[in-house]
Short mmCIF file of C-alpha atoms in Angstrom, two decimals:
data_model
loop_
_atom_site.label_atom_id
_atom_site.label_comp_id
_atom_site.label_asym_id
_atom_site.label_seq_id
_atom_site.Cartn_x
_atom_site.Cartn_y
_atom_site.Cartn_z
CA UNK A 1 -45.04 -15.18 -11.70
CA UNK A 2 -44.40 -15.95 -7.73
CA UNK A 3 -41.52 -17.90 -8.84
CA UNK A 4 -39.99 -15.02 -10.90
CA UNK A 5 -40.86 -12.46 -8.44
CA UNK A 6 -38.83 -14.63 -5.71
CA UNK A 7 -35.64 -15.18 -8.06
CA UNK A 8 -35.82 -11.38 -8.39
CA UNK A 9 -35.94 -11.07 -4.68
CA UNK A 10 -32.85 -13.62 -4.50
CA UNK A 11 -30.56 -11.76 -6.57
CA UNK A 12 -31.22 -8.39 -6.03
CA UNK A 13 -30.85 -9.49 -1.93
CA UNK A 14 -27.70 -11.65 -3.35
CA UNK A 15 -26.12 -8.32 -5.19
CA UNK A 16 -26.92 -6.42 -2.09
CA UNK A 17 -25.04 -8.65 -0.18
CA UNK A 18 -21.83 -8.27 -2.13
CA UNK A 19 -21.70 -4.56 -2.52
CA UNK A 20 -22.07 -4.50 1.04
CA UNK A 21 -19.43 -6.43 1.37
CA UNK A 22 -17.35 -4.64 -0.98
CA UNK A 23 -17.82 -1.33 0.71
CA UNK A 24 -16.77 -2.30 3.70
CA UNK A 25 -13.36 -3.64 2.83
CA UNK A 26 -10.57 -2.45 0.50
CA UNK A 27 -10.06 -4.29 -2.46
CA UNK A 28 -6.92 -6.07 -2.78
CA UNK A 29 -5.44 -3.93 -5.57
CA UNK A 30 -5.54 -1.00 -2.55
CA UNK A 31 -3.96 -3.09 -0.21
CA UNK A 32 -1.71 -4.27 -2.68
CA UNK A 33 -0.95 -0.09 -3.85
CA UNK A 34 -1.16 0.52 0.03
CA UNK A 35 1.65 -2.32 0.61
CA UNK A 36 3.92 -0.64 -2.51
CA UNK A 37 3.47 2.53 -1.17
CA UNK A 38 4.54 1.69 2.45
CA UNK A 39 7.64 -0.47 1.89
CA UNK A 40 9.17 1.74 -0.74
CA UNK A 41 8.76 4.98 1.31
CA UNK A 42 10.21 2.94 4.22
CA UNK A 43 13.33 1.61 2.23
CA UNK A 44 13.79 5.18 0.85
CA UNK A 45 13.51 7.21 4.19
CA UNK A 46 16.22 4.37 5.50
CA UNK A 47 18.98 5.18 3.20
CA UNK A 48 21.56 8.04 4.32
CA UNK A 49 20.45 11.43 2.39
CA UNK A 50 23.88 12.31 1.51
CA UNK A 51 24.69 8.51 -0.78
CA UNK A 52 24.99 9.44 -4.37
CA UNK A 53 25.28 7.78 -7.68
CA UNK A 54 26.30 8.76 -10.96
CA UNK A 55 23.70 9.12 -13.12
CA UNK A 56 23.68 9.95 -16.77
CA UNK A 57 25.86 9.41 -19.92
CA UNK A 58 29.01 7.46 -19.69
CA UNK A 59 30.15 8.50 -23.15
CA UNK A 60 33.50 9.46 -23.51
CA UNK A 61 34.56 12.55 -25.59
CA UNK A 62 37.70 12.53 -27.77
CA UNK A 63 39.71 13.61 -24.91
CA UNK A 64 38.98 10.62 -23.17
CA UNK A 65 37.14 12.35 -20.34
CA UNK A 66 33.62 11.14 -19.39
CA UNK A 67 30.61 13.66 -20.04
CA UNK A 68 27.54 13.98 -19.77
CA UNK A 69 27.35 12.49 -15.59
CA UNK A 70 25.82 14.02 -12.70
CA UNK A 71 25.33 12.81 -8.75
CA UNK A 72 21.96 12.18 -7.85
CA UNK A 73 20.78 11.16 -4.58
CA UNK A 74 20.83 7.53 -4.41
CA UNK A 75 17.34 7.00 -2.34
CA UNK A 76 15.03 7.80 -5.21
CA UNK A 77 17.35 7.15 -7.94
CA UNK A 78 15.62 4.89 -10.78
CA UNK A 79 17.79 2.11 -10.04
CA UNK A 80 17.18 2.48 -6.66
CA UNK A 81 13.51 2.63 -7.07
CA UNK A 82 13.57 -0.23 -9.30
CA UNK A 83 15.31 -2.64 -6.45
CA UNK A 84 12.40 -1.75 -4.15
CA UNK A 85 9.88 -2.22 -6.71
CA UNK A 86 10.99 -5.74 -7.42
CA UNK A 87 11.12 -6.56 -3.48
CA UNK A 88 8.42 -5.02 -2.41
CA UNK A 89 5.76 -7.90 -2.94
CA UNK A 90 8.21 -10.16 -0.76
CA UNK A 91 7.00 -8.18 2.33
CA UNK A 92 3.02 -9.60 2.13
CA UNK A 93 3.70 -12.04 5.27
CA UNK A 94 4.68 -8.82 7.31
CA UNK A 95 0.87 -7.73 6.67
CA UNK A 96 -2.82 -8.30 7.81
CA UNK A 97 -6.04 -7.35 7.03
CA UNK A 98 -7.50 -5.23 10.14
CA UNK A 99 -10.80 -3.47 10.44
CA UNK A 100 -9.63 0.47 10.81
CA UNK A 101 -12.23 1.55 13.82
CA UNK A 102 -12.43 5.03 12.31
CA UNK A 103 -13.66 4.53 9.37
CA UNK A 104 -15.06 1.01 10.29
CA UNK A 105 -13.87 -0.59 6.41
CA UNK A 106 -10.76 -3.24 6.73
CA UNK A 107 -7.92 -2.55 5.02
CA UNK A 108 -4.37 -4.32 4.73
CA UNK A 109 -1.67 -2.94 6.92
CA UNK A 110 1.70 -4.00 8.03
CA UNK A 111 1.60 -6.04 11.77
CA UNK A 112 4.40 -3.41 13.20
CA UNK A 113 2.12 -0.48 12.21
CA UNK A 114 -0.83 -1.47 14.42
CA UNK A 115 -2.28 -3.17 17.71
CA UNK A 116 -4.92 -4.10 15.83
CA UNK A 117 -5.67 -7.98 15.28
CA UNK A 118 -6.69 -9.37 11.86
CA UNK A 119 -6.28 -11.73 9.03
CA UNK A 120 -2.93 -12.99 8.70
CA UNK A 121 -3.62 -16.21 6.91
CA UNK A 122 -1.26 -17.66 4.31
CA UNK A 123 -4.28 -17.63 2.16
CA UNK A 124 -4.73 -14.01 2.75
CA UNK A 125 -1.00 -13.21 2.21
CA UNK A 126 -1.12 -15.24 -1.30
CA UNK A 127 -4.22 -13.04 -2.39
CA UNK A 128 -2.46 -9.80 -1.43
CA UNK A 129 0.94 -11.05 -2.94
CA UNK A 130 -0.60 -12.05 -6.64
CA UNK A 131 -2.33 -8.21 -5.99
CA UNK A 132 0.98 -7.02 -5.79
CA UNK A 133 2.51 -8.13 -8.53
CA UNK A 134 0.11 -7.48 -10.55
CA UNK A 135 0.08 -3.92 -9.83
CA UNK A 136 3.75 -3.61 -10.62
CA UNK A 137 3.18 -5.13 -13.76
CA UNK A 138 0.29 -3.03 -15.00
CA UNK A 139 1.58 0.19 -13.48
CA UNK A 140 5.67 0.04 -13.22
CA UNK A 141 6.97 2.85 -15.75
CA UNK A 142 4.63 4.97 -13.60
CA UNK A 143 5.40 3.46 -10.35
CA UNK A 144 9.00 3.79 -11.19
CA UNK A 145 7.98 7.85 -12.33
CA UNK A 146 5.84 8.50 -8.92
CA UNK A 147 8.60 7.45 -6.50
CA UNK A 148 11.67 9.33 -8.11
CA UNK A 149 9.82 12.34 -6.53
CA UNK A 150 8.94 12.69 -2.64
CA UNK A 151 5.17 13.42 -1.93
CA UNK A 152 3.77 14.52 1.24
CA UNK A 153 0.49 11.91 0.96
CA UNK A 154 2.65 9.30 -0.75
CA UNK A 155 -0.92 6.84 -0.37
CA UNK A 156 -3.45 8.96 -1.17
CA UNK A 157 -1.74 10.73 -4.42
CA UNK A 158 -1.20 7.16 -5.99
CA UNK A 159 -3.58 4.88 -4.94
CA UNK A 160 -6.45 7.09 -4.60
CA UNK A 161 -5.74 10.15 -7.27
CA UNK A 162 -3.08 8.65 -9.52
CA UNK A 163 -4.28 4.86 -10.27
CA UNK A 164 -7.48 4.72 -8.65
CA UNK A 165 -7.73 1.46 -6.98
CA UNK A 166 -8.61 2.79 -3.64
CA UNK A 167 -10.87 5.32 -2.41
CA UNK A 168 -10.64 7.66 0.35
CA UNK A 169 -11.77 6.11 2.94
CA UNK A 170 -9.05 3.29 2.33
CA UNK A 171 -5.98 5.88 2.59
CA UNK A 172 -7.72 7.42 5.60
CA UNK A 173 -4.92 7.34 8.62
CA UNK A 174 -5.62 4.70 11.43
CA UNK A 175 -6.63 4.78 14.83
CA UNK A 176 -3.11 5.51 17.21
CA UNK A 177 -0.27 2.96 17.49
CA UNK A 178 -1.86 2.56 21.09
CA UNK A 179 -5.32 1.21 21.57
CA UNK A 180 -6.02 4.05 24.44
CA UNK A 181 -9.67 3.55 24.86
CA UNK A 182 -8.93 -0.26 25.28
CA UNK A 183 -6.32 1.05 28.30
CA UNK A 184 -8.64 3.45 29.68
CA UNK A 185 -11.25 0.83 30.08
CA UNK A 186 -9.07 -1.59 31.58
CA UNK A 187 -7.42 0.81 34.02
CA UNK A 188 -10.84 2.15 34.70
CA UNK A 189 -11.53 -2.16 35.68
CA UNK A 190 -8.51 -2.31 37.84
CA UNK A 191 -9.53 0.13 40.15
CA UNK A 192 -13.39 -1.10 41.08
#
């Protein structure tokens, strides 16, 4: 009975463990929405708002005249969005996993978006990249659907509302592109 009361003890301390862990880092699959999210709001905000394409019907009627076509903005055009889709999973080595010091949980960023120092192992990289994918592949038609539109919490109305692979503490914003505490206590050093 002391021997079953001990493996009890083991694996309930042993499941403890591992939700602990769990909660206090994003799963890949958010990091890997996260990533999506980023890099295809990034590519879209970088193309000139006025580029169209024709988009429609290129049936011909029986004067010869094509019908049935209409410009659309080329940034969030399906085609477009597709492109991006297919490339975004190519950007893992631009990102590592950082512990977000307001909400204390890591998460997966990209290196230009923060001072903050983290994983950026190859191993790490390959985990997030396989994440990727696979979240295109399960969820394309309505990845494809989500980014033809503009949202105002691109992050949070996918990955948190719309697939559900994060929760909100993983879309929560991070600390300040500037690590001002981390200043203030050197400058604050300097001067004794």
């Amino acid at each position: 009975i002391i021997f079953s009361m001990r493996l009890l003890l083991v694996v309930a301390l042993s499941a403890l463990v591992s939700a602990t862990r769990a909660a206090s880092s994003a799963s890949l699959e958010c990091g890997a929405c996260m990533l999506v999210v980023a890099e295809v709001e990034k590519a879209v905000r970088a193309v000139d708002p006025k580029k169209t394409i024709d988009a429609g019907s290129f049936r011909v009627n029986h004067k010869g005249e094509q019908v049935g076509l209409q410009k659309v903005p080329f940034a969030r055009s399906n085609g477009h969005i597709v492109e991006l889709l297919e490339k975004a999973c190519d950007r893992t080595t631009d990102y590592r996993h950082v512990l977000n010091k307001l909400t204390g949980k890591k998460v997966y960023v990209n290196k230009d978006s923060t001072w903050l120092k983290g994983d950026e192992s190859k191993s790490m990289q390959s985990k997030l990249h396989s994440a990727c994918n696979d979240l295109i592949d399960d969820h394309g038609d309505e990845l494809e659907k989500f980014f033809q539109k503009e949202h105002d919490e691109p992050a949070r109305e996918l990955c948190l509302t719309k697939i559900g692979v994060c929760t909100s503490v993983d879309v929560s914003p991070m600390p300040p592109m500037e690590p001002e505490e981390e200043k203030k206590e050197e400058e604050d050093k300097n001067e004794l």
